Amino acid sequence: MATGVNPRQLLLVLGLVLLIRLPFLNQAIQGDDHIYLTEASHALIDPLHPDNTKYVFQGDEVDLRGQPHPPLDGWVLAGLIAVVGGVREIPFHAAYVVFSLIAAWSMWSLARRFSPHPLWAALLFVAVPAFVVNGNSLETDLPFLAFWMAAVALFEATPLLSAIFMALAALTAYQAVLLTPILAVYVWIFHRRSRTRWLILLVPPLTIALWQLFERLSTGALPAAVLTGYLSTLQTFDAKLASALALTIHSWFIVFPALVPAAFILAWRRRREPATLFLLAWIGVFFAGALVIFFAGAARYLLPMAAPVALLASRL
């Protein structure tokens, strides 16, 4: 694939990220931001248990331990509240731009390995609608994407550093467990005899398990059990079917829809190439996992799948 380093192209990609973020620094707190700010506020009182409190969801007071995300985003926001002295849109959104830059830089690194046109691949990634829109919130989407992308990008050269980002991703969203099967395909293809990399694949599920155990021993409740109780009323067959349909539609708009058929035809013809096989596995494993995990088919849920789709499209 691409060889050599062109710092100007990387600066172009990072500059584009800043251009789509800076105009929205004063965006009002909205969406689910308030959930994570509630978590952050409690983290200032009880840093080890930011979720051990209540919040209002759809008009009902519920246990925050049942929200579908571990507490890392709350910790980040708590740190910002402590530094800034309160909730202020401009410094908060400015701080969260860092996550967008990490994701874009990681994409650039992956593009240099998996695309003959790394600049186009990175630009396609930055132009993904969900990346443009949801990167301006304080929710977990961009922090999780940043940690996910860094974990994958670093896995080849510095697997131990990659493991740190895997753990951060696992403390941000449960779907980090999908890193394990996706990178298992990578190890099987490229480093089948690397015991270190096989062991590192255990980091996401082990991190989540240890956090669950800590919460159970220290607060008396298992977050996953609390979450399951709430999901039992939301994970209906109709909701799952609607979610699956929505995710399928959103998957066609990660890049311009007209590019999708041609990109996958080209990828299928080259499916025996190791790099192409890994990218197809990344898409297939994550999309299958998304169908199982999510009950509301939002486009932002597919952000961790944007990189391989953009990489395949860039080959056109």
PDB file of C-alpha atoms in Angstrom:
ATOM      1  CA  MET A   1       0.000   0.000   0.000  1.00  0.00           C
ATOM      2  CA  ALA A   2       1.089   3.612   0.501  1.00  0.00           C
ATOM      3  CA  THR A   3       4.678   4.268   1.461  1.00  0.00           C
ATOM      4  CA  GLY A   4       6.447   7.274   2.899  1.00  0.00           C
ATOM      5  CA  VAL A   5       5.122   9.999   5.150  1.00  0.00           C
ATOM      6  CA  ASN A   6       3.603  13.237   3.885  1.00  0.00           C
ATOM      7  CA  PRO A   7       3.165  15.536   6.906  1.00  0.00           C
ATOM      8  CA  ARG A   8       1.341  18.119   4.801  1.00  0.00           C
ATOM      9  CA  GLN A   9      -1.425  15.645   4.050  1.00  0.00           C
ATOM     10  CA  LEU A  10      -1.751  14.754   7.725  1.00  0.00           C
ATOM     11  CA  LEU A  11      -1.933  18.448   8.624  1.00  0.00           C
ATOM     12  CA  LEU A  12      -4.627  18.872   5.965  1.00  0.00           C
ATOM     13  CA  VAL A  13      -6.701  16.120   7.567  1.00  0.00           C
ATOM     14  CA  LEU A  14      -6.271  17.517  11.085  1.00  0.00           C
ATOM     15  CA  GLY A  15      -6.971  21.030   9.825  1.00  0.00           C
ATOM     16  CA  LEU A  16     -10.226  19.847   8.281  1.00  0.00           C
ATOM     17  CA  VAL A  17     -11.225  18.344  11.627  1.00  0.00           C
ATOM     18  CA  LEU A  18     -10.659  21.726  13.281  1.00  0.00           C
ATOM     19  CA  LEU A  19     -12.677  23.478  10.568  1.00  0.00           C
ATOM     20  CA  ILE A  20     -15.741  21.309  11.220  1.00  0.00           C
ATOM     21  CA  ARG A  21     -15.420  21.572  15.015  1.00  0.00           C
ATOM     22  CA  LEU A  22     -14.482  25.189  15.811  1.00  0.00           C
ATOM     23  CA  PRO A  23     -17.736  26.780  14.529  1.00  0.00           C
ATOM     24  CA  PHE A  24     -19.697  24.666  17.035  1.00  0.00           C
ATOM     25  CA  LEU A  25     -17.713  25.290  20.210  1.00  0.00           C
ATOM     26  CA  ASN A  26     -20.611  27.256  21.685  1.00  0.00           C
ATOM     27  CA  GLN A  27     -23.198  24.584  20.854  1.00  0.00           C
ATOM     28  CA  ALA A  28     -25.708  24.273  23.689  1.00  0.00           C
ATOM     29  CA  ILE A  29     -25.794  21.238  25.965  1.00  0.00           C
ATOM     30  CA  GLN A  30     -28.305  18.877  24.370  1.00  0.00           C
ATOM     31  CA  GLY A  31     -29.256  15.273  23.657  1.00  0.00           C
ATOM     32  CA  ASP A  32     -27.898  12.836  26.242  1.00  0.00           C
ATOM     33  CA  ASP A  33     -25.188  15.250  27.397  1.00  0.00           C
ATOM     34  CA  HIS A  34     -27.084  15.766  30.650  1.00  0.00           C
ATOM     35  CA  ILE A  35     -26.714  12.076  31.572  1.00  0.00           C
ATOM     36  CA  TYR A  36     -22.932  12.251  31.454  1.00  0.00           C
ATOM     37  CA  LEU A  37     -22.898  15.600  33.219  1.00  0.00           C
ATOM     38  CA  THR A  38     -24.967  14.023  36.007  1.00  0.00           C
ATOM     39  CA  GLU A  39     -22.402  11.250  36.154  1.00  0.00           C
ATOM     40  CA  ALA A  40     -19.596  13.816  36.209  1.00  0.00           C
ATOM     41  CA  SER A  41     -21.217  15.810  39.001  1.00  0.00           C
ATOM     42  CA  HIS A  42     -21.477  12.695  41.150  1.00  0.00           C
ATOM     43  CA  ALA A  43     -17.878  11.772  40.299  1.00  0.00           C
ATOM     44  CA  LEU A  44     -16.812  14.978  42.066  1.00  0.00           C
ATOM     45  CA  ILE A  45     -18.504  13.625  45.200  1.00  0.00           C
ATOM     46  CA  ASP A  46     -17.637   9.938  44.829  1.00  0.00           C
ATOM     47  CA  PRO A  47     -14.820   9.594  42.260  1.00  0.00           C
ATOM     48  CA  LEU A  48     -14.668   5.798  42.401  1.00  0.00           C
ATOM     49  CA  HIS A  49     -18.409   5.362  41.842  1.00  0.00           C
ATOM     50  CA  PRO A  50     -19.643   8.085  39.461  1.00  0.00           C
ATOM     51  CA  ASP A  51     -22.604   5.916  38.418  1.00  0.00           C
ATOM     52  CA  ASN A  52     -23.860   5.256  41.942  1.00  0.00           C
ATOM     53  CA  THR A  53     -26.639   7.852  41.746  1.00  0.00           C
ATOM     54  CA  LYS A  54     -30.002   8.508  40.086  1.00  0.00           C
ATOM     55  CA  TYR A  55     -31.024  10.408  36.969  1.00  0.00           C
ATOM     56  CA  VAL A  56     -34.208  11.006  34.984  1.00  0.00           C
ATOM     57  CA  PHE A  57     -34.704   8.936  31.831  1.00  0.00           C
ATOM     58  CA  GLN A  58     -37.889   9.347  29.789  1.00  0.00           C
ATOM     59  CA  GLY A  59     -39.644  10.877  32.791  1.00  0.00           C
ATOM     60  CA  ASP A  60     -38.656   8.188  35.311  1.00  0.00           C
ATOM     61  CA  GLU A  61     -35.949   8.288  37.978  1.00  0.00           C
ATOM     62  CA  VAL A  62     -33.571   5.402  37.301  1.00  0.00           C
ATOM     63  CA  ASP A  63     -30.288   4.018  38.600  1.00  0.00           C
ATOM     64  CA  LEU A  64     -27.344   5.475  36.671  1.00  0.00           C
ATOM     65  CA  ARG A  65     -25.493   2.184  37.125  1.00  0.00           C
ATOM     66  CA  GLY A  66     -27.900   0.808  34.523  1.00  0.00           C
ATOM     67  CA  GLN A  67     -26.865   3.217  31.776  1.00  0.00           C
ATOM     68  CA  PRO A  68     -25.178   1.399  28.864  1.00  0.00           C
ATOM     69  CA  HIS A  69     -21.710   2.905  29.318  1.00  0.00           C
ATOM     70  CA  PRO A  70     -18.897   2.499  31.854  1.00  0.00           C
ATOM     71  CA  PRO A  71     -17.816   5.704  33.631  1.00  0.00           C
ATOM     72  CA  LEU A  72     -14.798   7.040  31.708  1.00  0.00           C
ATOM     73  CA  ASP A  73     -16.701   9.802  29.908  1.00  0.00           C
ATOM     74  CA  GLY A  74     -18.078  10.928  33.266  1.00  0.00           C
ATOM     75  CA  TRP A  75     -14.567  11.061  34.701  1.00  0.00           C
ATOM     76  CA  VAL A  76     -13.372  13.208  31.782  1.00  0.00           C
ATOM     77  CA  LEU A  77     -16.252  15.635  32.261  1.00  0.00           C
ATOM     78  CA  ALA A  78     -15.683  15.695  36.023  1.00  0.00           C
ATOM     79  CA  GLY A  79     -12.093  16.735  35.396  1.00  0.00           C
ATOM     80  CA  LEU A  80     -13.264  19.519  33.104  1.00  0.00           C
ATOM     81  CA  ILE A  81     -15.802  20.737  35.677  1.00  0.00           C
ATOM     82  CA  ALA A  82     -13.073  20.807  38.318  1.00  0.00           C
ATOM     83  CA  VAL A  83     -10.705  22.764  36.062  1.00  0.00           C
ATOM     84  CA  VAL A  84     -13.217  25.179  34.534  1.00  0.00           C
ATOM     85  CA  GLY A  85     -15.331  25.608  37.665  1.00  0.00           C
ATOM     86  CA  GLY A  86     -18.637  24.609  36.111  1.00  0.00           C
ATOM     87  CA  VAL A  87     -20.282  23.460  32.904  1.00  0.00           C
ATOM     88  CA  ARG A  88     -19.283  25.791  30.070  1.00  0.00           C
ATOM     89  CA  GLU A  89     -19.877  24.894  26.441  1.00  0.00           C
ATOM     90  CA  ILE A  90     -16.837  26.456  24.777  1.00  0.00           C
ATOM     91  CA  PRO A  91     -14.028  24.969  26.925  1.00  0.00           C
ATOM     92  CA  PHE A  92     -15.834  21.630  27.141  1.00  0.00           C
ATOM     93  CA  HIS A  93     -16.326  21.289  23.388  1.00  0.00           C
ATOM     94  CA  ALA A  94     -12.790  22.544  22.782  1.00  0.00           C
ATOM     95  CA  ALA A  95     -11.431  19.782  25.019  1.00  0.00           C
ATOM     96  CA  TYR A  96     -13.511  17.168  23.190  1.00  0.00           C
ATOM     97  CA  VAL A  97     -12.009  18.229  19.851  1.00  0.00           C
ATOM     98  CA  VAL A  98      -8.933  16.286  20.991  1.00  0.00           C
ATOM     99  CA  PHE A  99     -10.878  13.037  20.601  1.00  0.00           C
ATOM    100  CA  SER A 100     -11.747  13.923  16.998  1.00  0.00           C
ATOM    101  CA  LEU A 101      -8.088  14.660  16.283  1.00  0.00           C
ATOM    102  CA  ILE A 102      -6.986  11.337  17.795  1.00  0.00           C
ATOM    103  CA  ALA A 103      -9.527   9.465  15.685  1.00  0.00           C
ATOM    104  CA  ALA A 104      -8.479  11.257  12.494  1.00  0.00           C
ATOM    105  CA  TRP A 105      -4.758  10.782  13.167  1.00  0.00           C
ATOM    106  CA  SER A 106      -5.333   7.091  13.849  1.00  0.00           C
ATOM    107  CA  MET A 107      -7.279   6.833  10.606  1.00  0.00           C
ATOM    108  CA  TRP A 108      -4.370   8.434   8.782  1.00  0.00           C
ATOM    109  CA  SER A 109      -2.037   5.824  10.246  1.00  0.00           C
ATOM    110  CA  LEU A 110      -4.330   2.984   9.189  1.00  0.00           C
ATOM    111  CA  ALA A 111      -4.800   4.497   5.732  1.00  0.00           C
ATOM    112  CA  ARG A 112      -1.071   4.473   5.121  1.00  0.00           C
ATOM    113  CA  ARG A 113      -1.122   0.721   5.691  1.00  0.00           C
ATOM    114  CA  PHE A 114      -4.388  -0.298   4.066  1.00  0.00           C
ATOM    115  CA  SER A 115      -5.019   2.152   1.219  1.00  0.00           C
ATOM    116  CA  PRO A 116      -3.120   3.196  -1.904  1.00  0.00           C
ATOM    117  CA  HIS A 117      -4.646   6.658  -1.379  1.00  0.00           C
ATOM    118  CA  PRO A 118      -4.278   7.453   2.338  1.00  0.00           C
ATOM    119  CA  LEU A 119      -5.313  11.094   1.987  1.00  0.00           C
ATOM    120  CA  TRP A 120      -8.599  10.191   0.309  1.00  0.00           C
ATOM    121  CA  ALA A 121      -9.251   7.478   2.871  1.00  0.00           C
ATOM    122  CA  ALA A 122      -8.689   9.884   5.773  1.00  0.00           C
ATOM    123  CA  LEU A 123     -10.834  12.590   4.149  1.00  0.00           C
ATOM    124  CA  LEU A 124     -13.657  10.110   3.571  1.00  0.00           C
ATOM    125  CA  PHE A 125     -13.472   9.185   7.247  1.00  0.00           C
ATOM    126  CA  VAL A 126     -13.630  12.810   8.413  1.00  0.00           C
ATOM    127  CA  ALA A 127     -16.602  13.410   6.081  1.00  0.00           C
ATOM    128  CA  VAL A 128     -18.682  10.568   7.561  1.00  0.00           C
ATOM    129  CA  PRO A 129     -21.983  12.270   8.551  1.00  0.00           C
ATOM    130  CA  ALA A 130     -22.073  10.765  12.045  1.00  0.00           C
ATOM    131  CA  PHE A 131     -18.491  11.898  12.663  1.00  0.00           C
ATOM    132  CA  VAL A 132     -19.314  15.451  11.575  1.00  0.00           C
ATOM    133  CA  VAL A 133     -22.544  15.714  13.573  1.00  0.00           C
ATOM    134  CA  ASN A 134     -21.943  13.707  16.747  1.00  0.00           C
ATOM    135  CA  GLY A 135     -18.417  14.942  17.295  1.00  0.00           C
ATOM    136  CA  ASN A 136     -19.887  18.125  18.730  1.00  0.00           C
ATOM    137  CA  SER A 137     -21.537  16.426  21.715  1.00  0.00           C
ATOM    138  CA  LEU A 138     -20.242  15.455  25.146  1.00  0.00           C
ATOM    139  CA  GLU A 139     -21.511  11.899  24.839  1.00  0.00           C
ATOM    140  CA  THR A 140     -19.317   8.817  24.574  1.00  0.00           C
ATOM    141  CA  ASP A 141     -19.326   8.517  20.774  1.00  0.00           C
ATOM    142  CA  LEU A 142     -16.133  10.418  19.951  1.00  0.00           C
ATOM    143  CA  PRO A 143     -14.123   9.430  23.055  1.00  0.00           C
ATOM    144  CA  PHE A 144     -14.953   5.805  22.317  1.00  0.00           C
ATOM    145  CA  LEU A 145     -14.131   6.192  18.620  1.00  0.00           C
ATOM    146  CA  ALA A 146     -10.806   7.839  19.472  1.00  0.00           C
ATOM    147  CA  PHE A 147      -9.764   5.027  21.821  1.00  0.00           C
ATOM    148  CA  TRP A 148     -11.042   2.350  19.416  1.00  0.00           C
ATOM    149  CA  MET A 149      -9.160   3.815  16.441  1.00  0.00           C
ATOM    150  CA  ALA A 150      -5.954   4.334  18.425  1.00  0.00           C
ATOM    151  CA  ALA A 151      -6.110   0.732  19.672  1.00  0.00           C
ATOM    152  CA  VAL A 152      -6.373  -0.623  16.126  1.00  0.00           C
ATOM    153  CA  ALA A 153      -3.806   1.782  14.661  1.00  0.00           C
ATOM    154  CA  LEU A 154      -1.194   0.976  17.330  1.00  0.00           C
ATOM    155  CA  PHE A 155      -1.791  -2.764  17.399  1.00  0.00           C
ATOM    156  CA  GLU A 156       0.765  -3.529  14.687  1.00  0.00           C
ATOM    157  CA  ALA A 157       3.751  -1.496  15.876  1.00  0.00           C
ATOM    158  CA  THR A 158       3.175  -1.089  19.632  1.00  0.00           C
ATOM    159  CA  PRO A 159       0.711  -3.698  20.897  1.00  0.00           C
ATOM    160  CA  LEU A 160       1.294  -2.854  24.569  1.00  0.00           C
ATOM    161  CA  LEU A 161       0.332   0.781  23.981  1.00  0.00           C
ATOM    162  CA  SER A 162      -2.619  -0.494  21.973  1.00  0.00           C
ATOM    163  CA  ALA A 163      -3.700  -2.466  25.047  1.00  0.00           C
ATOM    164  CA  ILE A 164      -3.932   0.773  27.047  1.00  0.00           C
ATOM    165  CA  PHE A 165      -6.311   2.255  24.485  1.00  0.00           C
ATOM    166  CA  MET A 166      -8.294  -0.991  24.452  1.00  0.00           C
ATOM    167  CA  ALA A 167      -8.784  -0.627  28.200  1.00  0.00           C
ATOM    168  CA  LEU A 168      -9.827   3.023  27.793  1.00  0.00           C
ATOM    169  CA  ALA A 169     -12.305   2.027  25.087  1.00  0.00           C
ATOM    170  CA  ALA A 170     -13.711  -0.701  27.351  1.00  0.00           C
ATOM    171  CA  LEU A 171     -14.215   1.849  30.135  1.00  0.00           C
ATOM    172  CA  THR A 172     -16.130   4.050  27.685  1.00  0.00           C
ATOM    173  CA  ALA A 173     -18.524   1.627  25.950  1.00  0.00           C
ATOM    174  CA  TYR A 174     -19.412  -2.046  26.267  1.00  0.00           C
ATOM    175  CA  GLN A 175     -19.124  -2.589  22.508  1.00  0.00           C
ATOM    176  CA  ALA A 176     -15.358  -2.385  22.966  1.00  0.00           C
ATOM    177  CA  VAL A 177     -15.549  -6.162  23.393  1.00  0.00           C
ATOM    178  CA  LEU A 178     -15.909  -6.333  19.595  1.00  0.00           C
ATOM    179  CA  LEU A 179     -12.251  -5.310  19.361  1.00  0.00           C
ATOM    180  CA  THR A 180     -11.389  -8.810  20.535  1.00  0.00           C
ATOM    181  CA  PRO A 181     -12.841 -10.791  17.587  1.00  0.00           C
ATOM    182  CA  ILE A 182     -11.905  -8.097  15.045  1.00  0.00           C
ATOM    183  CA  LEU A 183      -8.262  -7.973  16.106  1.00  0.00           C
ATOM    184  CA  ALA A 184      -8.256 -11.753  16.492  1.00  0.00           C
ATOM    185  CA  VAL A 185      -8.765 -11.893  12.731  1.00  0.00           C
ATOM    186  CA  TYR A 186      -5.827  -9.506  12.345  1.00  0.00           C
ATOM    187  CA  VAL A 187      -3.592 -11.658  14.539  1.00  0.00           C
ATOM    188  CA  TRP A 188      -4.645 -14.821  12.719  1.00  0.00           C
ATOM    189  CA  ILE A 189      -3.786 -13.274   9.344  1.00  0.00           C
ATOM    190  CA  PHE A 190      -0.598 -11.369  10.170  1.00  0.00           C
ATOM    191  CA  HIS A 191       0.847 -12.583  13.521  1.00  0.00           C
ATOM    192  CA  ARG A 192      -0.475 -16.046  14.121  1.00  0.00           C
ATOM    193  CA  ARG A 193       2.436 -17.066  16.371  1.00  0.00           C
ATOM    194  CA  SER A 194       2.513 -13.902  18.500  1.00  0.00           C
ATOM    195  CA  ARG A 195       1.519 -14.958  22.008  1.00  0.00           C
ATOM    196  CA  THR A 196       1.684 -11.367  23.213  1.00  0.00           C
ATOM    197  CA  ARG A 197      -0.920 -10.207  20.723  1.00  0.00           C
ATOM    198  CA  TRP A 198      -3.202 -13.162  21.447  1.00  0.00           C
ATOM    199  CA  LEU A 199      -3.088 -12.316  25.155  1.00  0.00           C
ATOM    200  CA  ILE A 200      -3.689  -8.608  24.544  1.00  0.00           C
ATOM    201  CA  LEU A 201      -6.965  -9.512  22.861  1.00  0.00           C
ATOM    202  CA  LEU A 202      -8.303 -10.306  26.343  1.00  0.00           C
ATOM    203  CA  VAL A 203      -7.913  -6.713  27.531  1.00  0.00           C
ATOM    204  CA  PRO A 204     -11.386  -5.372  26.540  1.00  0.00           C
ATOM    205  CA  PRO A 205     -13.518  -8.143  28.107  1.00  0.00           C
ATOM    206  CA  LEU A 206     -11.189  -8.398  31.116  1.00  0.00           C
ATOM    207  CA  THR A 207     -11.377  -4.635  31.734  1.00  0.00           C
ATOM    208  CA  ILE A 208     -15.172  -4.690  31.655  1.00  0.00           C
ATOM    209  CA  ALA A 209     -15.299  -7.764  33.902  1.00  0.00           C
ATOM    210  CA  LEU A 210     -12.985  -6.198  36.490  1.00  0.00           C
ATOM    211  CA  TRP A 211     -15.011  -2.996  36.552  1.00  0.00           C
ATOM    212  CA  GLN A 212     -18.225  -4.994  36.979  1.00  0.00           C
ATOM    213  CA  LEU A 213     -16.677  -6.940  39.854  1.00  0.00           C
ATOM    214  CA  PHE A 214     -15.429  -3.764  41.533  1.00  0.00           C
ATOM    215  CA  GLU A 215     -18.884  -2.181  41.338  1.00  0.00           C
ATOM    216  CA  ARG A 216     -20.550  -5.335  42.672  1.00  0.00           C
ATOM    217  CA  LEU A 217     -18.214  -5.574  45.662  1.00  0.00           C
ATOM    218  CA  SER A 218     -18.228  -1.856  46.486  1.00  0.00           C
ATOM    219  CA  THR A 219     -21.815  -0.780  45.707  1.00  0.00           C
ATOM    220  CA  GLY A 220     -23.756  -4.028  45.967  1.00  0.00           C
ATOM    221  CA  ALA A 221     -25.020  -4.004  42.376  1.00  0.00           C
ATOM    222  CA  LEU A 222     -23.660  -5.355  39.125  1.00  0.00           C
ATOM    223  CA  PRO A 223     -24.018  -2.622  36.452  1.00  0.00           C
ATOM    224  CA  ALA A 224     -24.681  -5.202  33.746  1.00  0.00           C
ATOM    225  CA  ALA A 225     -27.512  -6.694  35.819  1.00  0.00           C
ATOM    226  CA  VAL A 226     -29.093  -3.264  36.389  1.00  0.00           C
ATOM    227  CA  LEU A 227     -28.788  -2.523  32.674  1.00  0.00           C
ATOM    228  CA  THR A 228     -30.338  -5.873  31.752  1.00  0.00           C
ATOM    229  CA  GLY A 229     -33.303  -5.075  33.943  1.00  0.00           C
ATOM    230  CA  TYR A 230     -33.965  -1.838  32.081  1.00  0.00           C
ATOM    231  CA  LEU A 231     -33.299  -3.344  28.652  1.00  0.00           C
ATOM    232  CA  SER A 232     -35.874  -6.078  29.252  1.00  0.00           C
ATOM    233  CA  THR A 233     -38.557  -3.433  28.722  1.00  0.00           C
ATOM    234  CA  LEU A 234     -36.815  -1.888  25.687  1.00  0.00           C
ATOM    235  CA  GLN A 235     -35.392  -4.876  23.801  1.00  0.00           C
ATOM    236  CA  THR A 236     -38.680  -5.929  22.217  1.00  0.00           C
ATOM    237  CA  PHE A 237     -38.790  -7.806  18.925  1.00  0.00           C
ATOM    238  CA  ASP A 238     -40.280  -4.793  17.135  1.00  0.00           C
ATOM    239  CA  ALA A 239     -37.590  -2.496  18.565  1.00  0.00           C
ATOM    240  CA  LYS A 240     -34.787  -4.856  17.538  1.00  0.00           C
ATOM    241  CA  LEU A 241     -36.250  -5.225  14.045  1.00  0.00           C
ATOM    242  CA  ALA A 242     -36.565  -1.456  13.640  1.00  0.00           C
ATOM    243  CA  SER A 243     -33.021  -1.018  14.939  1.00  0.00           C
ATOM    244  CA  ALA A 244     -31.642  -3.596  12.516  1.00  0.00           C
ATOM    245  CA  LEU A 245     -33.392  -1.895   9.608  1.00  0.00           C
ATOM    246  CA  ALA A 246     -32.125   1.535  10.666  1.00  0.00           C
ATOM    247  CA  LEU A 247     -28.544   0.309  11.093  1.00  0.00           C
ATOM    248  CA  THR A 248     -28.661  -1.333   7.665  1.00  0.00           C
ATOM    249  CA  ILE A 249     -29.813   1.920   6.073  1.00  0.00           C
ATOM    250  CA  HIS A 250     -27.222   3.965   7.977  1.00  0.00           C
ATOM    251  CA  SER A 251     -24.471   1.596   6.836  1.00  0.00           C
ATOM    252  CA  TRP A 252     -25.070   2.762   3.258  1.00  0.00           C
ATOM    253  CA  PHE A 253     -24.469   6.384   4.238  1.00  0.00           C
ATOM    254  CA  ILE A 254     -21.113   6.017   5.979  1.00  0.00           C
ATOM    255  CA  VAL A 255     -19.681   7.151   2.663  1.00  0.00           C
ATOM    256  CA  PHE A 256     -21.580   8.433  -0.368  1.00  0.00           C
ATOM    257  CA  PRO A 257     -24.036   5.574  -1.146  1.00  0.00           C
ATOM    258  CA  ALA A 258     -23.041   5.342  -4.820  1.00  0.00           C
ATOM    259  CA  LEU A 259     -19.531   4.324  -3.738  1.00  0.00           C
ATOM    260  CA  VAL A 260     -20.670   1.392  -1.608  1.00  0.00           C
ATOM    261  CA  PRO A 261     -21.549  -1.219  -4.282  1.00  0.00           C
ATOM    262  CA  ALA A 262     -18.407  -0.564  -6.327  1.00  0.00           C
ATOM    263  CA  ALA A 263     -16.210  -0.606  -3.223  1.00  0.00           C
ATOM    264  CA  PHE A 264     -17.549  -3.952  -2.071  1.00  0.00           C
ATOM    265  CA  ILE A 265     -17.381  -5.486  -5.551  1.00  0.00           C
ATOM    266  CA  LEU A 266     -13.724  -4.489  -5.719  1.00  0.00           C
ATOM    267  CA  ALA A 267     -13.160  -5.766  -2.176  1.00  0.00           C
ATOM    268  CA  TRP A 268     -14.841  -9.082  -2.950  1.00  0.00           C
ATOM    269  CA  ARG A 269     -12.601  -9.574  -5.973  1.00  0.00           C
ATOM    270  CA  ARG A 270      -9.581  -8.987  -3.727  1.00  0.00           C
ATOM    271  CA  ARG A 271     -10.950 -10.875  -0.727  1.00  0.00           C
ATOM    272  CA  ARG A 272      -7.988 -13.258  -0.704  1.00  0.00           C
ATOM    273  CA  GLU A 273      -5.590 -10.390  -0.058  1.00  0.00           C
ATOM    274  CA  PRO A 274      -4.775 -10.298   3.695  1.00  0.00           C
ATOM    275  CA  ALA A 275      -5.450  -6.563   4.103  1.00  0.00           C
ATOM    276  CA  THR A 276      -8.783  -6.736   2.304  1.00  0.00           C
ATOM    277  CA  LEU A 277      -9.818  -9.820   4.250  1.00  0.00           C
ATOM    278  CA  PHE A 278      -9.156  -8.017   7.531  1.00  0.00           C
ATOM    279  CA  LEU A 279     -11.152  -4.931   6.505  1.00  0.00           C
ATOM    280  CA  LEU A 280     -14.098  -7.077   5.424  1.00  0.00           C
ATOM    281  CA  ALA A 281     -13.926  -8.999   8.701  1.00  0.00           C
ATOM    282  CA  TRP A 282     -13.850  -5.703  10.654  1.00  0.00           C
ATOM    283  CA  ILE A 283     -17.028  -4.554   8.896  1.00  0.00           C
ATOM    284  CA  GLY A 284     -18.796  -7.902   9.183  1.00  0.00           C
ATOM    285  CA  VAL A 285     -17.975  -8.549  12.842  1.00  0.00           C
ATOM    286  CA  PHE A 286     -18.838  -5.052  14.016  1.00  0.00           C
ATOM    287  CA  PHE A 287     -22.082  -4.843  12.043  1.00  0.00           C
ATOM    288  CA  ALA A 288     -23.215  -8.251  13.300  1.00  0.00           C
ATOM    289  CA  GLY A 289     -22.355  -7.188  16.840  1.00  0.00           C
ATOM    290  CA  ALA A 290     -24.258  -3.921  16.412  1.00  0.00           C
ATOM    291  CA  LEU A 291     -27.382  -5.803  15.351  1.00  0.00           C
ATOM    292  CA  VAL A 292     -27.205  -7.837  18.567  1.00  0.00           C
ATOM    293  CA  ILE A 293     -26.204  -5.087  20.996  1.00  0.00           C
ATOM    294  CA  PHE A 294     -28.280  -2.046  20.026  1.00  0.00           C
ATOM    295  CA  PHE A 295     -32.025  -1.563  20.306  1.00  0.00           C
ATOM    296  CA  ALA A 296     -32.058   1.939  18.766  1.00  0.00           C
ATOM    297  CA  GLY A 297     -30.410   2.092  15.359  1.00  0.00           C
ATOM    298  CA  ALA A 298     -28.595   5.434  15.461  1.00  0.00           C
ATOM    299  CA  ALA A 299     -26.017   6.203  12.783  1.00  0.00           C
ATOM    300  CA  ARG A 300     -23.419   7.111  15.431  1.00  0.00           C
ATOM    301  CA  TYR A 301     -23.404   3.515  16.665  1.00  0.00           C
ATOM    302  CA  LEU A 302     -21.651   2.509  13.429  1.00  0.00           C
ATOM    303  CA  LEU A 303     -18.760   4.982  13.775  1.00  0.00           C
ATOM    304  CA  PRO A 304     -16.229   2.226  14.675  1.00  0.00           C
ATOM    305  CA  MET A 305     -17.115   0.662  11.308  1.00  0.00           C
ATOM    306  CA  ALA A 306     -16.446   3.853   9.353  1.00  0.00           C
ATOM    307  CA  ALA A 307     -12.692   3.296   9.005  1.00  0.00           C
ATOM    308  CA  PRO A 308     -12.760   0.028   7.011  1.00  0.00           C
ATOM    309  CA  VAL A 309     -15.621   1.292   4.826  1.00  0.00           C
ATOM    310  CA  ALA A 310     -13.657   4.462   4.009  1.00  0.00           C
ATOM    311  CA  LEU A 311     -10.493   2.443   3.396  1.00  0.00           C
ATOM    312  CA  LEU A 312     -12.252   0.170   0.927  1.00  0.00           C
ATOM    313  CA  ALA A 313     -13.975   3.102  -0.797  1.00  0.00           C
ATOM    314  CA  SER A 314     -10.670   4.953  -1.139  1.00  0.00           C
ATOM    315  CA  ARG A 315      -9.349   2.143  -3.319  1.00  0.00           C
ATOM    316  CA  LEU A 316     -11.745   3.248  -6.057  1.00  0.00           C
TER     317      LEU A 316
END
